[in-house]
PDB file of C-alpha atoms in Angstrom:
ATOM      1  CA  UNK A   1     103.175  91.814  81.479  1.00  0.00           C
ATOM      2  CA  UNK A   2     102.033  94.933  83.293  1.00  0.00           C
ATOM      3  CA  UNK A   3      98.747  93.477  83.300  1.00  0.00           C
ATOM      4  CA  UNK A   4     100.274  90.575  85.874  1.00  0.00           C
ATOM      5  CA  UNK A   5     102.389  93.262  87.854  1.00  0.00           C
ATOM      6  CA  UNK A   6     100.089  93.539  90.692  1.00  0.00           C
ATOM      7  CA  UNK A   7      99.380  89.820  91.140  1.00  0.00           C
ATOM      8  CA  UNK A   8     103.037  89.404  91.119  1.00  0.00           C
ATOM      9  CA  UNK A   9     103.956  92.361  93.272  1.00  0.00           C
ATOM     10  CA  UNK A  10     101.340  90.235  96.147  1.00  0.00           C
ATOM     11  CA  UNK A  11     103.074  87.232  95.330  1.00  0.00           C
ATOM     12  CA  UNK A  12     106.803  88.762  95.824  1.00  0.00           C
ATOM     13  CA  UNK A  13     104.933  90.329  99.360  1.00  0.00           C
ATOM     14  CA  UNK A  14     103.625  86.961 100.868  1.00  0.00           C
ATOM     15  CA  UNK A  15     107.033  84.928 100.082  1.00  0.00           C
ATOM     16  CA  UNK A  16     109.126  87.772 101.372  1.00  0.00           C
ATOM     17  CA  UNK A  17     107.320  87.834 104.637  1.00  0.00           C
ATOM     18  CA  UNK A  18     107.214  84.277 104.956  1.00  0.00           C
ATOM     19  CA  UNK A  19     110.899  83.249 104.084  1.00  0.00           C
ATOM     20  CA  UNK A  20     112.655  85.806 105.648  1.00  0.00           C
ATOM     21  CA  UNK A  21     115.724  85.028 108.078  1.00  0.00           C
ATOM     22  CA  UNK A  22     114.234  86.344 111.420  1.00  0.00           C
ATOM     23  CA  UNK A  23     111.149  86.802 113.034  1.00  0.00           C
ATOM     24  CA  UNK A  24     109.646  84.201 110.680  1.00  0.00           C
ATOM     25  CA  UNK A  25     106.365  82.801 112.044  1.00  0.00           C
ATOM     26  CA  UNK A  26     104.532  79.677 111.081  1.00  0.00           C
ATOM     27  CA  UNK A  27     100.867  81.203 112.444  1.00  0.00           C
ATOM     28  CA  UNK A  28     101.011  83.336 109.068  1.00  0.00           C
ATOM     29  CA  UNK A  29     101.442  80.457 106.779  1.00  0.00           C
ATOM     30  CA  UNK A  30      97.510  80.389 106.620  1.00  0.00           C
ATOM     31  CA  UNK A  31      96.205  83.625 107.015  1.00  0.00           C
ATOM     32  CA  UNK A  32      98.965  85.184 104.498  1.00  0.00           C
ATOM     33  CA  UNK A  33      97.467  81.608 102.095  1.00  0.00           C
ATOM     34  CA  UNK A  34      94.305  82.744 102.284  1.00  0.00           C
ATOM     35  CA  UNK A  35      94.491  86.152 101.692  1.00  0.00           C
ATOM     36  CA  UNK A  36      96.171  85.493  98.720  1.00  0.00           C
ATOM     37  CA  UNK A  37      93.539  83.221  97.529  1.00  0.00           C
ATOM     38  CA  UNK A  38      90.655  84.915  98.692  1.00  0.00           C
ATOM     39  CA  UNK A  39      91.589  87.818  97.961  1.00  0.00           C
ATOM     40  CA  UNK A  40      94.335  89.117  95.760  1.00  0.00           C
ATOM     41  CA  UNK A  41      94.305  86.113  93.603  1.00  0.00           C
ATOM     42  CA  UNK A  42      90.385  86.520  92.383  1.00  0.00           C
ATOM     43  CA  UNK A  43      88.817  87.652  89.399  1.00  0.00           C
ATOM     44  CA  UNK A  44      88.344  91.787  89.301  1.00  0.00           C
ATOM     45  CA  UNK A  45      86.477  93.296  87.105  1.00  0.00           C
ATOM     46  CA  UNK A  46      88.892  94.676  84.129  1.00  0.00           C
ATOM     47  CA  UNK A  47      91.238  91.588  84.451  1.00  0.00           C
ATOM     48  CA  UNK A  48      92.364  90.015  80.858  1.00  0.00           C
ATOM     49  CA  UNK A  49      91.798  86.360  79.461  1.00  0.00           C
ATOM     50  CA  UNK A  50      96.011  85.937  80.468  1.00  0.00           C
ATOM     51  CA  UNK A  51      95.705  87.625  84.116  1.00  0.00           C
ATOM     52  CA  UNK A  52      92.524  85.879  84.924  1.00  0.00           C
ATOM     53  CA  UNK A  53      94.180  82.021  83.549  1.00  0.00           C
ATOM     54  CA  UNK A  54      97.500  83.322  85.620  1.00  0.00           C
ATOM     55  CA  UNK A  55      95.284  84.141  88.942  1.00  0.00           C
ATOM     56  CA  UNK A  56      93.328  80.638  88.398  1.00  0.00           C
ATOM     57  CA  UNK A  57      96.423  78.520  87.978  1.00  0.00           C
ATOM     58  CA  UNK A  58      98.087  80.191  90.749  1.00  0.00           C
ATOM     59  CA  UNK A  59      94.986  80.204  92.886  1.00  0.00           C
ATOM     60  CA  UNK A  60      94.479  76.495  91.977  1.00  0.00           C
ATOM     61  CA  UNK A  61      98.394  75.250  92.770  1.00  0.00           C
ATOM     62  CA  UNK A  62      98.562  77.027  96.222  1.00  0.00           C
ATOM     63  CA  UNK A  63      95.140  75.604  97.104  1.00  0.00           C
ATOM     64  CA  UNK A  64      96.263  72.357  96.461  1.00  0.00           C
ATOM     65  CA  UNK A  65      99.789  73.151  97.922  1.00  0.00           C
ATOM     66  CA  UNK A  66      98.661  73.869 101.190  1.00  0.00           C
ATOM     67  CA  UNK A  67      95.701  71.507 101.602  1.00  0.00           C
ATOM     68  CA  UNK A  68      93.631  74.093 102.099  1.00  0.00           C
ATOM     69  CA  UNK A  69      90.140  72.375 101.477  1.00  0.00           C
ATOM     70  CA  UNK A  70      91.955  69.404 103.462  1.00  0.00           C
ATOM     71  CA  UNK A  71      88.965  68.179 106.315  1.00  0.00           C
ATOM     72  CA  UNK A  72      91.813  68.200 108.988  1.00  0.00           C
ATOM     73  CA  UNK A  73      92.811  71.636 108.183  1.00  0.00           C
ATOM     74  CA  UNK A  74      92.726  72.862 112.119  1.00  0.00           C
ATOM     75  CA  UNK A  75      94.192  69.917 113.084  1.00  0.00           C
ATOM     76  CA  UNK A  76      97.732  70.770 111.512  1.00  0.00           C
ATOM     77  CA  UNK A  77     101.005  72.378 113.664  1.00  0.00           C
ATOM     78  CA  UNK A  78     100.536  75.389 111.188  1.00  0.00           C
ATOM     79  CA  UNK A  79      96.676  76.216 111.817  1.00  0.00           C
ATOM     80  CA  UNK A  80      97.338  75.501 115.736  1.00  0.00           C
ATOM     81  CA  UNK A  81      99.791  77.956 115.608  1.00  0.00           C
ATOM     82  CA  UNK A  82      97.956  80.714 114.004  1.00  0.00           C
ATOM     83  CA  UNK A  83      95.053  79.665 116.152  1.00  0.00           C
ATOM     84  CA  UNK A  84      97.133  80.394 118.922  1.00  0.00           C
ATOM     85  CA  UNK A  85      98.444  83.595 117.484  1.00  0.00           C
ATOM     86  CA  UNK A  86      96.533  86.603 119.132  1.00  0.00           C
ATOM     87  CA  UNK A  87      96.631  88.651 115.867  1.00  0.00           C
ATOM     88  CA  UNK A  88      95.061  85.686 113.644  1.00  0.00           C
ATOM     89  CA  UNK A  89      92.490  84.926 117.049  1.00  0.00           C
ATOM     90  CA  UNK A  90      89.467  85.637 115.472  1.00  0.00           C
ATOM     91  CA  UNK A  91      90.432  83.310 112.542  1.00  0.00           C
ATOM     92  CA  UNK A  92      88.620  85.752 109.785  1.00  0.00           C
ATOM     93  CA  UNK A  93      90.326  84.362 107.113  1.00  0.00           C
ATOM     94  CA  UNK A  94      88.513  81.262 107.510  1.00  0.00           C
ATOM     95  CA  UNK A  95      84.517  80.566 106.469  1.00  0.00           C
ATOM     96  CA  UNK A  96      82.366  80.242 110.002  1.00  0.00           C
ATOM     97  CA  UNK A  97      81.428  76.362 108.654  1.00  0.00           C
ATOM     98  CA  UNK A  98      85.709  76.048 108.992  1.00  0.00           C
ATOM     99  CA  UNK A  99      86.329  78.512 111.770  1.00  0.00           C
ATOM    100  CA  UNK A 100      84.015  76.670 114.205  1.00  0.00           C
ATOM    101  CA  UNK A 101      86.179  73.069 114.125  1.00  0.00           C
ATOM    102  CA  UNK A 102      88.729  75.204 114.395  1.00  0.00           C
ATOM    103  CA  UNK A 103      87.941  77.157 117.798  1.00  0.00           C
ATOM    104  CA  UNK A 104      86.605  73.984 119.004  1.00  0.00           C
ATOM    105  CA  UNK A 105      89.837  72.521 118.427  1.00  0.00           C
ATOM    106  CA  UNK A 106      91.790  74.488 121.191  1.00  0.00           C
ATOM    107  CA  UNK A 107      89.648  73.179 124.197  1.00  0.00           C
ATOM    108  CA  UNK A 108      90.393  69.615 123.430  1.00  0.00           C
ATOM    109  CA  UNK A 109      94.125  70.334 122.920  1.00  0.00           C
ATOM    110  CA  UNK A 110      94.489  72.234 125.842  1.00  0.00           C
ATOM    111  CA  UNK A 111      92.652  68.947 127.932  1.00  0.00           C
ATOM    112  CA  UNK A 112      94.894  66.858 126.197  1.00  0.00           C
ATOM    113  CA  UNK A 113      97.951  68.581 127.221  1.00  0.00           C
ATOM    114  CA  UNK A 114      96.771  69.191 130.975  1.00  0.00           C
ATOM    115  CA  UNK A 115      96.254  65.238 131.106  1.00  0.00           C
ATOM    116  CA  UNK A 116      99.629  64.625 129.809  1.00  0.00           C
ATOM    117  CA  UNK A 117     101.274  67.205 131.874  1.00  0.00           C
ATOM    118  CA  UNK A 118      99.606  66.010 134.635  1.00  0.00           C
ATOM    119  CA  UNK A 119     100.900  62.842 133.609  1.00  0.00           C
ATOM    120  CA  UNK A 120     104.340  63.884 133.109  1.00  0.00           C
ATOM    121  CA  UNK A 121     105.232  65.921 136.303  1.00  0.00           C
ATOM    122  CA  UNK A 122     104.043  62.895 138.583  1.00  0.00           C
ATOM    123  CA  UNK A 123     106.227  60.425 137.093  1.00  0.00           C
ATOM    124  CA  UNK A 124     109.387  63.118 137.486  1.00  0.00           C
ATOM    125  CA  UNK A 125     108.327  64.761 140.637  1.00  0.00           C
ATOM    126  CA  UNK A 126     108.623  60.608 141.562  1.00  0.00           C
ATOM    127  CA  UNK A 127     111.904  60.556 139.785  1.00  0.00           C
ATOM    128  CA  UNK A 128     113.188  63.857 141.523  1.00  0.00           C
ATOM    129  CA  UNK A 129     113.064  65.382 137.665  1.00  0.00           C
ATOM    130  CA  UNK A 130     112.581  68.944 137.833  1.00  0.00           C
ATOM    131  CA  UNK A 131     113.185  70.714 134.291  1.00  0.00           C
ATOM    132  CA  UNK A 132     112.854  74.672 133.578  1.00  0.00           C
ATOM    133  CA  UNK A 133     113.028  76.055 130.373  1.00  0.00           C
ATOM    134  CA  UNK A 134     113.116  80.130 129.068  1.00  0.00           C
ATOM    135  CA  UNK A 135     113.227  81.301 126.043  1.00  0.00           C
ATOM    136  CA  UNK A 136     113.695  85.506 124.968  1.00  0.00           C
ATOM    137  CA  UNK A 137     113.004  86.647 121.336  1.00  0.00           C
ATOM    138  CA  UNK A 138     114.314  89.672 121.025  1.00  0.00           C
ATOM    139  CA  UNK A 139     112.383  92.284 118.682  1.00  0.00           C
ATOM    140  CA  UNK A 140     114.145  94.560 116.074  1.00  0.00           C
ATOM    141  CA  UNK A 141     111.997  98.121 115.345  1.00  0.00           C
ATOM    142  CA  UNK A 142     113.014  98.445 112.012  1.00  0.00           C
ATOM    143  CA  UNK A 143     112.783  94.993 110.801  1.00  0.00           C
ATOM    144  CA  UNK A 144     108.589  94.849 112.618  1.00  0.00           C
ATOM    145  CA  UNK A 145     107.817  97.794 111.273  1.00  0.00           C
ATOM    146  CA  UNK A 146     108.807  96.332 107.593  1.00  0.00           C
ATOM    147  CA  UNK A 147     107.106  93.160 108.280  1.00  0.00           C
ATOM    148  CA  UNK A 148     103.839  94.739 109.487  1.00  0.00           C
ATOM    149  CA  UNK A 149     103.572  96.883 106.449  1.00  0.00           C
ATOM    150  CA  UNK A 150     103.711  93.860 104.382  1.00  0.00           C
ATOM    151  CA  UNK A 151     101.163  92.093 106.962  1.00  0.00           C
ATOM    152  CA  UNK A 152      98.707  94.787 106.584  1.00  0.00           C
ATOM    153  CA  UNK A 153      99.215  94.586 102.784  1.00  0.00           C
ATOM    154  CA  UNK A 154      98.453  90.793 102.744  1.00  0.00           C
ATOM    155  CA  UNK A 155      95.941  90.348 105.375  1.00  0.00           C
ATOM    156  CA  UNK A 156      93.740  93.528 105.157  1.00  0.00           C
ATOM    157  CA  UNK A 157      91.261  93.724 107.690  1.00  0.00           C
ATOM    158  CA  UNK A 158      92.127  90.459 109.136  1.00  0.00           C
ATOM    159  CA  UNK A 159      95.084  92.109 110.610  1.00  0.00           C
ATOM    160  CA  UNK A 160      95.522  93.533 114.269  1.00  0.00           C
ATOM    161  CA  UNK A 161      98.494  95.470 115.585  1.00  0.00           C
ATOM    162  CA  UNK A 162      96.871  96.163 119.303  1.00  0.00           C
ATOM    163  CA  UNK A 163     100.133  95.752 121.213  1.00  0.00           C
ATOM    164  CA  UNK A 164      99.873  97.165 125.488  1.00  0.00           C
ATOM    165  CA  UNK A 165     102.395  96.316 127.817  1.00  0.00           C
ATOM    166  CA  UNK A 166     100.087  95.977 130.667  1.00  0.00           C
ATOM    167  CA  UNK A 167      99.757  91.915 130.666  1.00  0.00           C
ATOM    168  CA  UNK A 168      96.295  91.657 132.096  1.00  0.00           C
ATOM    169  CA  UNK A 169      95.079  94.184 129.176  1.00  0.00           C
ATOM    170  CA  UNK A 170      97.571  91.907 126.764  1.00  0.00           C
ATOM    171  CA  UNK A 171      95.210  88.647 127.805  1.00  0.00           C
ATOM    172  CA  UNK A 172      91.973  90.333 128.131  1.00  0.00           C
ATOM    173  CA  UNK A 173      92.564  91.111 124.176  1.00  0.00           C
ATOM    174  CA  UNK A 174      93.125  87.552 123.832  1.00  0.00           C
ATOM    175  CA  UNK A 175      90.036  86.376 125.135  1.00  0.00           C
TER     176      UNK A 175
END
């Protein structure tokens, strides 16, 4: 059993960050998946005959689970959304045969949406529609700081925390 406590202790990680009450975030659905496959969920050197079955099954199910060898991967609400995400951007989690579909994705949503936009404010600026919306998420400290110690556990190098609260510096990063 001790042999299994690590593999377990990532496991415990990834579905407390990704069921907890607040702050939850579908963009981490993927890169928190893959991390556990790619990474903590592989053979290492030392592992027994038991922790090496355990890893494969496990590796095995959540691959399966979450479609991840699925050919429209990037096409899914989750994988928009981490595409979106600035700290996922760069999409390292990904091979560069999947990562290019993915950032070549974006573009053809983002015409999409400007055609249907376009679309939709003529027909309710002809209507005399107009609709606003706002929405405010507020931030705890204590509870972000938790969540990106178990972030930077799970994601490894794949994980930025560059936060500025100058905007043009905020989408300059983006880019």
């Amino acid at each position: 059993m001790e042999d299994v406590a690590p593999v377990l202790a990532a496991l415990k990680c990834a579905t407390t960050v990704m069921s907890a009450e607040t702050e939850v975030s579908i963009s981490s659905t993927y890169p928190i998946t893959f991390s556990l496959i790619n990474t903590h969920l592989m053979r290492v050197e030392g592992d027994s005959s038991k922790v090496f079955k355990f890893k494969s099954k496990v590796r095995t199910s959540l691959g399966e689970r979450m479609k991840v060898e699925s050919d429209d991967l990037t096409s899914t609400p989750p994988m928009i959304a981490t595409m979106l995400d600035p700290r996922h951007k760069h999409l390292g989690f990904l091979t560069p045969t999947r990562r290019i579909p993915g950032t070549s994705k974006l573009p053809e949503l983002a015409v999409a949406e400007d055609v249907s936009s376009t679309t939709d404010e003529a027909s309710h600026t002809a209507s005399g529609d107009e609709r606003g919306t706002q929405a405010g998420v507020a931030v705890q400290g204590a509870t972000l700081q938790r969540r990106t110690s178990a972030m930077v556990l799970l994601l490894g190098d794949n994980y930025s925390t560059t936060r500025t609260d100058d905007v043009e510096k905020e989408v300059d990063s983006f880019l």
